[in-house]
PDB file of C-alpha atoms and ligand atoms in Angstrom:
ATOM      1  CA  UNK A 156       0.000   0.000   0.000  1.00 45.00           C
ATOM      2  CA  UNK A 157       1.265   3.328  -1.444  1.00 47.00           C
ATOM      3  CA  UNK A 158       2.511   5.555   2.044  1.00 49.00           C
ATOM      4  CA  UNK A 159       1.158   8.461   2.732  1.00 48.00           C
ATOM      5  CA  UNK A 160       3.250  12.014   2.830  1.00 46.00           C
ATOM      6  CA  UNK A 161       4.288  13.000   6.644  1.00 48.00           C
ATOM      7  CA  UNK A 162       6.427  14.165   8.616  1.00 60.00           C
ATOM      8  CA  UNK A 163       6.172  12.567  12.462  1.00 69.00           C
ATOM      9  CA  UNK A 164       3.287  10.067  12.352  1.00 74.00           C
ATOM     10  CA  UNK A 165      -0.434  11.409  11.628  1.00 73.00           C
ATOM     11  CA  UNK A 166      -1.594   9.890  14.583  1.00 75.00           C
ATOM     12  CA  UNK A 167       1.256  12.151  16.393  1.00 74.00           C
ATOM     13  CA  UNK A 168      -0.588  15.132  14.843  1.00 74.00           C
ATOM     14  CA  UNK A 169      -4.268  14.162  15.628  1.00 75.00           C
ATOM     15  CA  UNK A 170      -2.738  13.399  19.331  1.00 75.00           C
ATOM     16  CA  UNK A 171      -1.246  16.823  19.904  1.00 67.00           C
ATOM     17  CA  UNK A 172      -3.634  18.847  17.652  1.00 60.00           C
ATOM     18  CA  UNK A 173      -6.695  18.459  19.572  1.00 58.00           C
ATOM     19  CA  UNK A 174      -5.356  19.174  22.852  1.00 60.00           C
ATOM     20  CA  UNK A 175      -3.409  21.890  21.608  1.00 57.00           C
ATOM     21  CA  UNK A 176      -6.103  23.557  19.929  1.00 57.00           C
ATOM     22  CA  UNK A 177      -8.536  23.367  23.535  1.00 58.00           C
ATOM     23  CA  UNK A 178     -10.856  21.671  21.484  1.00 61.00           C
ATOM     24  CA  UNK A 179     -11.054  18.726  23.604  1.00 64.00           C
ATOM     25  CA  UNK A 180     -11.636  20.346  27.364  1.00 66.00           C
ATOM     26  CA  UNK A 181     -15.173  20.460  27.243  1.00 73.00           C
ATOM     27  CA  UNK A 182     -17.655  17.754  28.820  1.00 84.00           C
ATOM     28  CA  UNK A 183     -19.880  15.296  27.190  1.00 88.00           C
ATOM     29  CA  UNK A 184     -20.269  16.512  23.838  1.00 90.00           C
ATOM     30  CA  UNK A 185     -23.664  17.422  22.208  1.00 92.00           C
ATOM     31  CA  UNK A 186     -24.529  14.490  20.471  1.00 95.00           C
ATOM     32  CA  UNK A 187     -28.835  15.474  19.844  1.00 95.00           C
ATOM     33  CA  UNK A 188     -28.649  15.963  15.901  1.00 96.00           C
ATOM     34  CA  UNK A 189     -25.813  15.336  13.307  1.00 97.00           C
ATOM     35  CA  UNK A 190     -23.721  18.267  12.068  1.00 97.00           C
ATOM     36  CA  UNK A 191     -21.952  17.801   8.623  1.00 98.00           C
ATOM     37  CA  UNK A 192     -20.985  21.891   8.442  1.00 97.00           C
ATOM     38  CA  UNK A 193     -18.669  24.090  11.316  1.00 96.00           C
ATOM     39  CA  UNK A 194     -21.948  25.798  12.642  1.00 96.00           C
ATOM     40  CA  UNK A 195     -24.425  25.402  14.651  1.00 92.00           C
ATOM     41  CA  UNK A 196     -27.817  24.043  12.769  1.00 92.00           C
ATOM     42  CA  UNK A 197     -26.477  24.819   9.892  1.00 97.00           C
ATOM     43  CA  UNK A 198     -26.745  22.473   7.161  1.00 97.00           C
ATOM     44  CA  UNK A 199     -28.181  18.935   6.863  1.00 98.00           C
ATOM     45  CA  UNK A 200     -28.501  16.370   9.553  1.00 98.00           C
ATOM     46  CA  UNK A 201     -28.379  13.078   9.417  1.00 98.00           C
ATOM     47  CA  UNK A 202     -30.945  12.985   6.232  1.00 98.00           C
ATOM     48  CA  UNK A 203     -28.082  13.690   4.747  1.00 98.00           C
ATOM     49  CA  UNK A 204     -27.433   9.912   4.735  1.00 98.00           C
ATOM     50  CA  UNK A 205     -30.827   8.723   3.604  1.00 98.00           C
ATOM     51  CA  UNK A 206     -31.982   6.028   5.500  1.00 98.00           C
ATOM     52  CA  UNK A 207     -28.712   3.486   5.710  1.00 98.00           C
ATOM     53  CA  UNK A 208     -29.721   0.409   8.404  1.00 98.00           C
ATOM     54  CA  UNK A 209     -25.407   0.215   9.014  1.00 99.00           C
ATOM     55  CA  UNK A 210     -22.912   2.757   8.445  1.00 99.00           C
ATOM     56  CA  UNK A 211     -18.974   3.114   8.754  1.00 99.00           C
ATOM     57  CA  UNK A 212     -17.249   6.507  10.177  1.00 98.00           C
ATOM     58  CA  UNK A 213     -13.879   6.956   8.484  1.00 98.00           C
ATOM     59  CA  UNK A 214     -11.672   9.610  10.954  1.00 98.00           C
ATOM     60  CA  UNK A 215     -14.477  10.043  13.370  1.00 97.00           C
ATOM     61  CA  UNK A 216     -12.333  11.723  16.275  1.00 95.00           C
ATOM     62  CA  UNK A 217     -14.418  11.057  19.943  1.00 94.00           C
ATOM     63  CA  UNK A 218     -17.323   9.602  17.035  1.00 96.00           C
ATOM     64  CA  UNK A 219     -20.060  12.777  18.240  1.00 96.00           C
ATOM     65  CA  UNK A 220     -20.962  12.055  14.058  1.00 98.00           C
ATOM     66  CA  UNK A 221     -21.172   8.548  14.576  1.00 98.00           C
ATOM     67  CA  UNK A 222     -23.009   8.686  17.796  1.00 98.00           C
ATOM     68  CA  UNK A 223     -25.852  11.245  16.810  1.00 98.00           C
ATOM     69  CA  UNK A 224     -26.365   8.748  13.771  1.00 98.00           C
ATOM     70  CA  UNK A 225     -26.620   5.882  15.963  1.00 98.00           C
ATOM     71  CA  UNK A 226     -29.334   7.368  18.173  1.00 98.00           C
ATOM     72  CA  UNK A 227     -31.441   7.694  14.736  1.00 98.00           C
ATOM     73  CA  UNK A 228     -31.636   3.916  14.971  1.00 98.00           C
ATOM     74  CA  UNK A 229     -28.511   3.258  12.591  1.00 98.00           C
ATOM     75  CA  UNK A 230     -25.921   0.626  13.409  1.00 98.00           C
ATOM     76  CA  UNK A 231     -22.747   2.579  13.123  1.00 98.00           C
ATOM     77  CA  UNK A 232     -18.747   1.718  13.316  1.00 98.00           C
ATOM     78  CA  UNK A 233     -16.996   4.600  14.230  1.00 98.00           C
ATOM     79  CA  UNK A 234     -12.838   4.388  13.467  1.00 98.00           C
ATOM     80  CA  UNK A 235     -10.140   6.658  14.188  1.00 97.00           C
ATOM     81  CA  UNK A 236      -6.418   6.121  14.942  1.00 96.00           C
ATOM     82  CA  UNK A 237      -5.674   8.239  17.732  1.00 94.00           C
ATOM     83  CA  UNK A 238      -5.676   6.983  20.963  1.00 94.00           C
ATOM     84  CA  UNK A 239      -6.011  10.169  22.584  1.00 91.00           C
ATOM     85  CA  UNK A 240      -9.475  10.444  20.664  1.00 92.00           C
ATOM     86  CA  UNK A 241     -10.518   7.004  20.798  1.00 95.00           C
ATOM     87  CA  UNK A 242      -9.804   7.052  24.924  1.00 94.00           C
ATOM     88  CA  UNK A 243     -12.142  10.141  24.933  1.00 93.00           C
ATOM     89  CA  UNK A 244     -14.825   8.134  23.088  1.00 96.00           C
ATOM     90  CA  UNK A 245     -14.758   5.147  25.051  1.00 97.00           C
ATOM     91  CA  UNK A 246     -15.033   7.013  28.020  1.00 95.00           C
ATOM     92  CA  UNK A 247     -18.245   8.078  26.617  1.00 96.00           C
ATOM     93  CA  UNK A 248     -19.851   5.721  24.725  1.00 97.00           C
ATOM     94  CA  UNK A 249     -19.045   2.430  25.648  1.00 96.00           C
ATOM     95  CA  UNK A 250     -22.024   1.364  26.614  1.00 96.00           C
ATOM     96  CA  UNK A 251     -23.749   3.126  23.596  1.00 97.00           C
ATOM     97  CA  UNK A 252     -26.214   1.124  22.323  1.00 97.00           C
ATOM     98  CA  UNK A 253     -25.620   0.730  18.001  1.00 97.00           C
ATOM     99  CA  UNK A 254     -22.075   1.683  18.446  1.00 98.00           C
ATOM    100  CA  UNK A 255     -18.714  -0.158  17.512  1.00 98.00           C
ATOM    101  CA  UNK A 256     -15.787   1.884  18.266  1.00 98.00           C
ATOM    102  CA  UNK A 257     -12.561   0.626  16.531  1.00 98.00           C
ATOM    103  CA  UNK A 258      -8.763   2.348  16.762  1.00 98.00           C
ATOM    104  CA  UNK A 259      -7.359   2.006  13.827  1.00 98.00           C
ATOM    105  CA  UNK A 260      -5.810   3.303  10.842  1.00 97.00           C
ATOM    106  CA  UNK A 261      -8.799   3.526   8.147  1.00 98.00           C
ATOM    107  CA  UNK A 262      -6.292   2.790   5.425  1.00 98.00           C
ATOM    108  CA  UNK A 263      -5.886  -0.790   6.995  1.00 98.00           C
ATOM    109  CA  UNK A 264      -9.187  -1.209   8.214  1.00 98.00           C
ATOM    110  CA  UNK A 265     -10.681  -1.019   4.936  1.00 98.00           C
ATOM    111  CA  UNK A 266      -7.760  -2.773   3.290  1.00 98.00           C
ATOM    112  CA  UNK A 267      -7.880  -6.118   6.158  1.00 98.00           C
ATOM    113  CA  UNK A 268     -12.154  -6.021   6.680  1.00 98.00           C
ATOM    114  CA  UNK A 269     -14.576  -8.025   4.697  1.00 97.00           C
ATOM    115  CA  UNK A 270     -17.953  -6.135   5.907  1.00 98.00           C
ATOM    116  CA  UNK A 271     -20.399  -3.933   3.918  1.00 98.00           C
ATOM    117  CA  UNK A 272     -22.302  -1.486   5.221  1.00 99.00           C
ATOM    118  CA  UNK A 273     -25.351   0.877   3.704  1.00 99.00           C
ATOM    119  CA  UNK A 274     -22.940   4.032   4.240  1.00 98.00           C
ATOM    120  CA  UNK A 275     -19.294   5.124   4.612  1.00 99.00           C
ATOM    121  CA  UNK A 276     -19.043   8.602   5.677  1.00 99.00           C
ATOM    122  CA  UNK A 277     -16.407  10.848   6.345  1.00 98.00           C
ATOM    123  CA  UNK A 278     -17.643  13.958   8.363  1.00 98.00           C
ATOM    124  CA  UNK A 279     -14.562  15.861   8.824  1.00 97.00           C
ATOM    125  CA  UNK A 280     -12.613  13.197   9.332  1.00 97.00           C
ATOM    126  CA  UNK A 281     -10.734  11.079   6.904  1.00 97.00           C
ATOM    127  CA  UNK A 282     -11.323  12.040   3.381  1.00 97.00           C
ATOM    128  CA  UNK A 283      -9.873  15.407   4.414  1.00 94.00           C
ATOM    129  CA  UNK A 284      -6.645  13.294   5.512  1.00 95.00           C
ATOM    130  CA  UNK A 285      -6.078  10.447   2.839  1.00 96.00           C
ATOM    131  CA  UNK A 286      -5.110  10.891  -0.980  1.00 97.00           C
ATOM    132  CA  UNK A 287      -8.667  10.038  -2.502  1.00 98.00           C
ATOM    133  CA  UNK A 288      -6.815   8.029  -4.934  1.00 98.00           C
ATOM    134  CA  UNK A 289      -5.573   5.786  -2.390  1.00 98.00           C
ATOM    135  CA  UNK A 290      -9.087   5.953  -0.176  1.00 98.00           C
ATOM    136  CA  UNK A 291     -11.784   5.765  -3.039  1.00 98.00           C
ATOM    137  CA  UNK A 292     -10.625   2.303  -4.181  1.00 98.00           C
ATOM    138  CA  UNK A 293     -10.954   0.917  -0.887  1.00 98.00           C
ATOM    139  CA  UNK A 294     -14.042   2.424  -0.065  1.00 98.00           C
ATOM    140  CA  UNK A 295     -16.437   1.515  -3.269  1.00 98.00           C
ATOM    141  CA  UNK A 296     -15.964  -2.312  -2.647  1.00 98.00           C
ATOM    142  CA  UNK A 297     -16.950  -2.125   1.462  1.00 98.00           C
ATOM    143  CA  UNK A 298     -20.363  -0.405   0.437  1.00 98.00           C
ATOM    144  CA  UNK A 299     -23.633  -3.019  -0.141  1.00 98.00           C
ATOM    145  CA  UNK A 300     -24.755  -2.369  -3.849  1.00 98.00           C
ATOM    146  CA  UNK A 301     -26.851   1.229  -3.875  1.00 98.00           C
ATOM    147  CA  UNK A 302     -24.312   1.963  -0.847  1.00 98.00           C
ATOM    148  CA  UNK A 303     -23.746   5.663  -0.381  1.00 99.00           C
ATOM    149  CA  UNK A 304     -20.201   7.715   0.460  1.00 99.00           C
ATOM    150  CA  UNK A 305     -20.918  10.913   1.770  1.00 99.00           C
ATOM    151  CA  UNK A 306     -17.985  13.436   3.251  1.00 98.00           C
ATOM    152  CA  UNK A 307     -18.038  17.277   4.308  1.00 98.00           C
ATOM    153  CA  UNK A 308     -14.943  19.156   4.551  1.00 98.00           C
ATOM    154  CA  UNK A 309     -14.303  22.941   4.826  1.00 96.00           C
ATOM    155  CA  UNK A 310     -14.676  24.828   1.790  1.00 97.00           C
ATOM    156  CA  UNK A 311     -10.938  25.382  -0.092  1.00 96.00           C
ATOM    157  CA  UNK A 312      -9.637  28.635  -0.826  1.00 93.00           C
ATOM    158  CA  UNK A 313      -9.390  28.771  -4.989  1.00 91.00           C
ATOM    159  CA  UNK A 314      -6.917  28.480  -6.579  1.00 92.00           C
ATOM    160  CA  UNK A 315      -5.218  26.136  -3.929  1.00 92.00           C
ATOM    161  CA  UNK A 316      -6.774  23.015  -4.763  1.00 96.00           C
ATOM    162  CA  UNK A 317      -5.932  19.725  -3.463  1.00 94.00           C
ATOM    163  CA  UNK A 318      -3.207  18.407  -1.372  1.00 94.00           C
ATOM    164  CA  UNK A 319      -1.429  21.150   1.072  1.00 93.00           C
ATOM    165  CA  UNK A 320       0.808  20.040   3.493  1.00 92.00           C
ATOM    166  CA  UNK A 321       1.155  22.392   6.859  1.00 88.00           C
ATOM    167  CA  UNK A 322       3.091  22.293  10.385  1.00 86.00           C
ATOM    168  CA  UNK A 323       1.236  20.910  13.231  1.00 79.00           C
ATOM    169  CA  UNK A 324       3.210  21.686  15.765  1.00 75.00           C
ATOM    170  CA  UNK A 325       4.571  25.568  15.066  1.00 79.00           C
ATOM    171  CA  UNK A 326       7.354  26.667  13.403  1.00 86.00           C
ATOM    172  CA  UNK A 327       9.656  25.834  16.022  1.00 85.00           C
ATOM    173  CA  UNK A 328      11.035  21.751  17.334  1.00 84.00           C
ATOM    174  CA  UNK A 329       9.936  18.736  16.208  1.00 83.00           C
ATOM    175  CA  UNK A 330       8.751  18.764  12.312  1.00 84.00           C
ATOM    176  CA  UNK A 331       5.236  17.325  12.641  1.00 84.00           C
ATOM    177  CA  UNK A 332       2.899  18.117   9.518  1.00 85.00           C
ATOM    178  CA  UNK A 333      -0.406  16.929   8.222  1.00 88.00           C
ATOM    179  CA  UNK A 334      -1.366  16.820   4.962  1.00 92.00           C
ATOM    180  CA  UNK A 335      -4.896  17.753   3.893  1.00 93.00           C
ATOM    181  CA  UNK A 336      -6.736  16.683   0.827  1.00 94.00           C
ATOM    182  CA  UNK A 337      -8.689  19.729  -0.484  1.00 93.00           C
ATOM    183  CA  UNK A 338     -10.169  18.723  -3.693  1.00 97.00           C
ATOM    184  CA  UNK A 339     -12.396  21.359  -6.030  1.00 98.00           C
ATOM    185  CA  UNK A 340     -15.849  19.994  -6.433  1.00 98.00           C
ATOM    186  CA  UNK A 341     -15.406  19.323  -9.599  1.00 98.00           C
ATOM    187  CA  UNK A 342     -12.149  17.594  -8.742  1.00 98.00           C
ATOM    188  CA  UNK A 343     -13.997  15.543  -6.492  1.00 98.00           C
ATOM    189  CA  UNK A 344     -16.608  14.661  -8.962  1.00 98.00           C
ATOM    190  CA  UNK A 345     -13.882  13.291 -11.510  1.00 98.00           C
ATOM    191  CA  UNK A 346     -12.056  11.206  -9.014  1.00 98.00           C
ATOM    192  CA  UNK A 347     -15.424   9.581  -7.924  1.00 98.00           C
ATOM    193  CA  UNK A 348     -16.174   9.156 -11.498  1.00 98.00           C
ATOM    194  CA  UNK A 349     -13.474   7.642 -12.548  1.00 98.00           C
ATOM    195  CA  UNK A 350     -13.147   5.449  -8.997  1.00 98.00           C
ATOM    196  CA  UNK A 351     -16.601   3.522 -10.373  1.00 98.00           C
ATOM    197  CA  UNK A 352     -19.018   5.460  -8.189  1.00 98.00           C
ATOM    198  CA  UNK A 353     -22.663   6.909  -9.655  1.00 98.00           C
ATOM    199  CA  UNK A 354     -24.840   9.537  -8.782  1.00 98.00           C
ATOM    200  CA  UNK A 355     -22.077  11.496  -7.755  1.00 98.00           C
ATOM    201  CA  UNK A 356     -22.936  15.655  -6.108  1.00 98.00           C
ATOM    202  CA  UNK A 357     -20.553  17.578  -4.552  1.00 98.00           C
ATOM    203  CA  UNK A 358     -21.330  21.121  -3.585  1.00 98.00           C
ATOM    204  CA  UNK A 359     -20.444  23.950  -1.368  1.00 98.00           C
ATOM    205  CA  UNK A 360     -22.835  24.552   1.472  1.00 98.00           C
ATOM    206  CA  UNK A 361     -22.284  28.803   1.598  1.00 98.00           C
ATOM    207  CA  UNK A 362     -21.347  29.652   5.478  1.00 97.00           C
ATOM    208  CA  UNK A 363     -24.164  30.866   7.900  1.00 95.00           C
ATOM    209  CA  UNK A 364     -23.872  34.407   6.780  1.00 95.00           C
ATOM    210  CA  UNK A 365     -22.592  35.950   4.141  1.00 95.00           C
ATOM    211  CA  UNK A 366     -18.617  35.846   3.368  1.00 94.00           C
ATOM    212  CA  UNK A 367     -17.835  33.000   6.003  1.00 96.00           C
ATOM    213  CA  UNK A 368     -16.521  29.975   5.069  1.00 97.00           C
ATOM    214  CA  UNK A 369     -18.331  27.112   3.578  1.00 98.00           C
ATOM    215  CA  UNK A 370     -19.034  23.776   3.336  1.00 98.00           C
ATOM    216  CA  UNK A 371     -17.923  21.127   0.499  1.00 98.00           C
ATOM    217  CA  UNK A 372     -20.489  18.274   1.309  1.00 98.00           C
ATOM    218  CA  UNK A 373     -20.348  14.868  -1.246  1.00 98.00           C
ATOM    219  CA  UNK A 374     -22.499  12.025  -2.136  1.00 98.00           C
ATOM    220  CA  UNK A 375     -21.736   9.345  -4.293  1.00 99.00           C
ATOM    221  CA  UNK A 376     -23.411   5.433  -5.205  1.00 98.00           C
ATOM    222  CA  UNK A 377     -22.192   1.657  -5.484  1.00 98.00           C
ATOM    223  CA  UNK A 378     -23.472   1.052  -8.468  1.00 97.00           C
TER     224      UNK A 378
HETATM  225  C1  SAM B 483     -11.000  16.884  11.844  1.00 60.39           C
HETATM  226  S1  SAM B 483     -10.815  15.431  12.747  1.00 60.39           S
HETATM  227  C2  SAM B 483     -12.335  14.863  13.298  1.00 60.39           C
HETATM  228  C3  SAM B 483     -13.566  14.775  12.654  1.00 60.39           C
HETATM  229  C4  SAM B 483     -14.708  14.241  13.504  1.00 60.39           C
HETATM  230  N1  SAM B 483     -15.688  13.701  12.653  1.00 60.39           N
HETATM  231  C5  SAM B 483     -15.280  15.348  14.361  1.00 60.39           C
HETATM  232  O1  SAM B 483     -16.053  16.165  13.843  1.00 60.39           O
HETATM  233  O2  SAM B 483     -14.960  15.408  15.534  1.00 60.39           O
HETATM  234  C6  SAM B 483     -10.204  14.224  11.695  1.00 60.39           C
HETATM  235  C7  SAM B 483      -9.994  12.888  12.349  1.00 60.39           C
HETATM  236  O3  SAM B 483      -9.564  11.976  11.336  1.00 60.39           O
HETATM  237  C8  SAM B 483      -8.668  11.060  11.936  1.00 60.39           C
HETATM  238  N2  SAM B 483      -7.865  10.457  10.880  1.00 60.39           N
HETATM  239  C9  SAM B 483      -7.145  11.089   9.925  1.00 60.39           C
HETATM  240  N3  SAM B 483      -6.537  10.188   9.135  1.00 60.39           N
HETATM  241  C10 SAM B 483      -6.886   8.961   9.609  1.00 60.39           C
HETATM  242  C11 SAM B 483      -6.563   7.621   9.226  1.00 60.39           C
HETATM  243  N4  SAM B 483      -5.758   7.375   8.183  1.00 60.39           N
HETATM  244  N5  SAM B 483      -7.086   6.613   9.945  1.00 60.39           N
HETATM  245  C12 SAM B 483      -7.888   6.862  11.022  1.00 60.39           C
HETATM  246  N6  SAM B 483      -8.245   8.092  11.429  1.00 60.39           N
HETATM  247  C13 SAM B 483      -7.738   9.124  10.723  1.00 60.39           C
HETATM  248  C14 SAM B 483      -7.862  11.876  12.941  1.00 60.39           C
HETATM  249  O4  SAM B 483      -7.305  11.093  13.966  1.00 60.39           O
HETATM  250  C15 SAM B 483      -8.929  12.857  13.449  1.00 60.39           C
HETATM  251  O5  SAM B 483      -9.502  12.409  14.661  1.00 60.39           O
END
């Protein structure tokens, strides 16, 4: 399997990011309706998914996506591989009912697992992360026939499509970077093309008011 780009290991980054960042300090998170965009009931919930019976979270951090999902009455697998996140989920929903949480890479997961599930989805979390042309082939064959992928990442900036790599951890120490996948829509609609998906819509959500930043939000078929 083709390695991905980084300096230090991802999981390094996801590990220090979070905590770094204070995004983690807060208590139970709110879990009573799915987000897909960075705002607050803005956007779709989780009718964005249609009405999957099973569903797979690629990257899903402490799995608040997942979760929210799972309380519709959806069986759902959330995976992430930093531990840091993953202890913060456990410690939360353990005793879910409907939920699976796995630590792992998603790379291997998909690569090692024989399962199928109604839905793959990637809120946030690992389509921004992986080279779709690494990702996309593994993800078509885990999704039942009439299986939907569906991802929302923030908007990118024109003209700096694609991948960008940054520093995670200043400009100062240890090199630690992160590499984020930013595809145009239309970008994204020829990769999923061309990966043997159908039905394929990607679109920019505009932000809650006019001149903040958006949403790109994607759906695309097994065949
Ligand atoms: C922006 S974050 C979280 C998104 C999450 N859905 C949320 O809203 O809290 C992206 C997550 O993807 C995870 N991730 C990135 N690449 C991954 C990979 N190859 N395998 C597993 N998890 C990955 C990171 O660990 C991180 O928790």
């Amino acid at each position: 399997m083709q390695e991905q780009p980084h300096h230090g290991s991802p999981e390094d980054y996801w590990d220090t990011f979070w905590p770094a960042a204070g995004e983690d300090t807060g208590g139970v998170p709110d879990v009573s309706r799915m987000r897909w965009t960075q705002y607050p009931f803005h956007g779709p919930g989780a009718e964005f998914l249609g009405e999957p019976k099973t569903a797979l979270e690629i990257g899903s951090a402490s799995c608040v996506a997942g979760v929210a999902l799972a309380r519709t009455g959806v069986d759902v697998t959330c995976v992430d591989f930093s531990p840091h996140q993953m202890e913060r989920a456990r410690g939360w929903w353990s005793d879910e009912p409907n939920v699976t949480l796995v630590e792992a890479d998603v790379l291997h997961y998909l690569a090692r697992t024989d399962q199928r599930w109604d839905c793959v989805f990637s809120n946030w979390g690992a389509a921004f992360f992986i080279d779709p042309e690494i990702l996309l082939p593994l993800v078509l064959p885990r999704l039942n026939p009439g299986g939907l992928f569906a991802f929302s990442h923030v908007e990118p900036l024109a003209p700096c499509f694609g991948p960008q790599i940054k520093y995670g951890n200043g400009y100062r120490g240890e090199k630690l970077a992160i590499v984020r996948w930013m595809p145009s829509n239309e970008q994204w609609t020829e990769l999923l093309d061309r990966h043997g998906f159908a039905n394929v819509e990607v679109t920019t959500l505009p932000g809650k008011e006019a001149g903040w930043v958006g949403t790109t939000l994607g759906r695309a078929y097994a065949r």
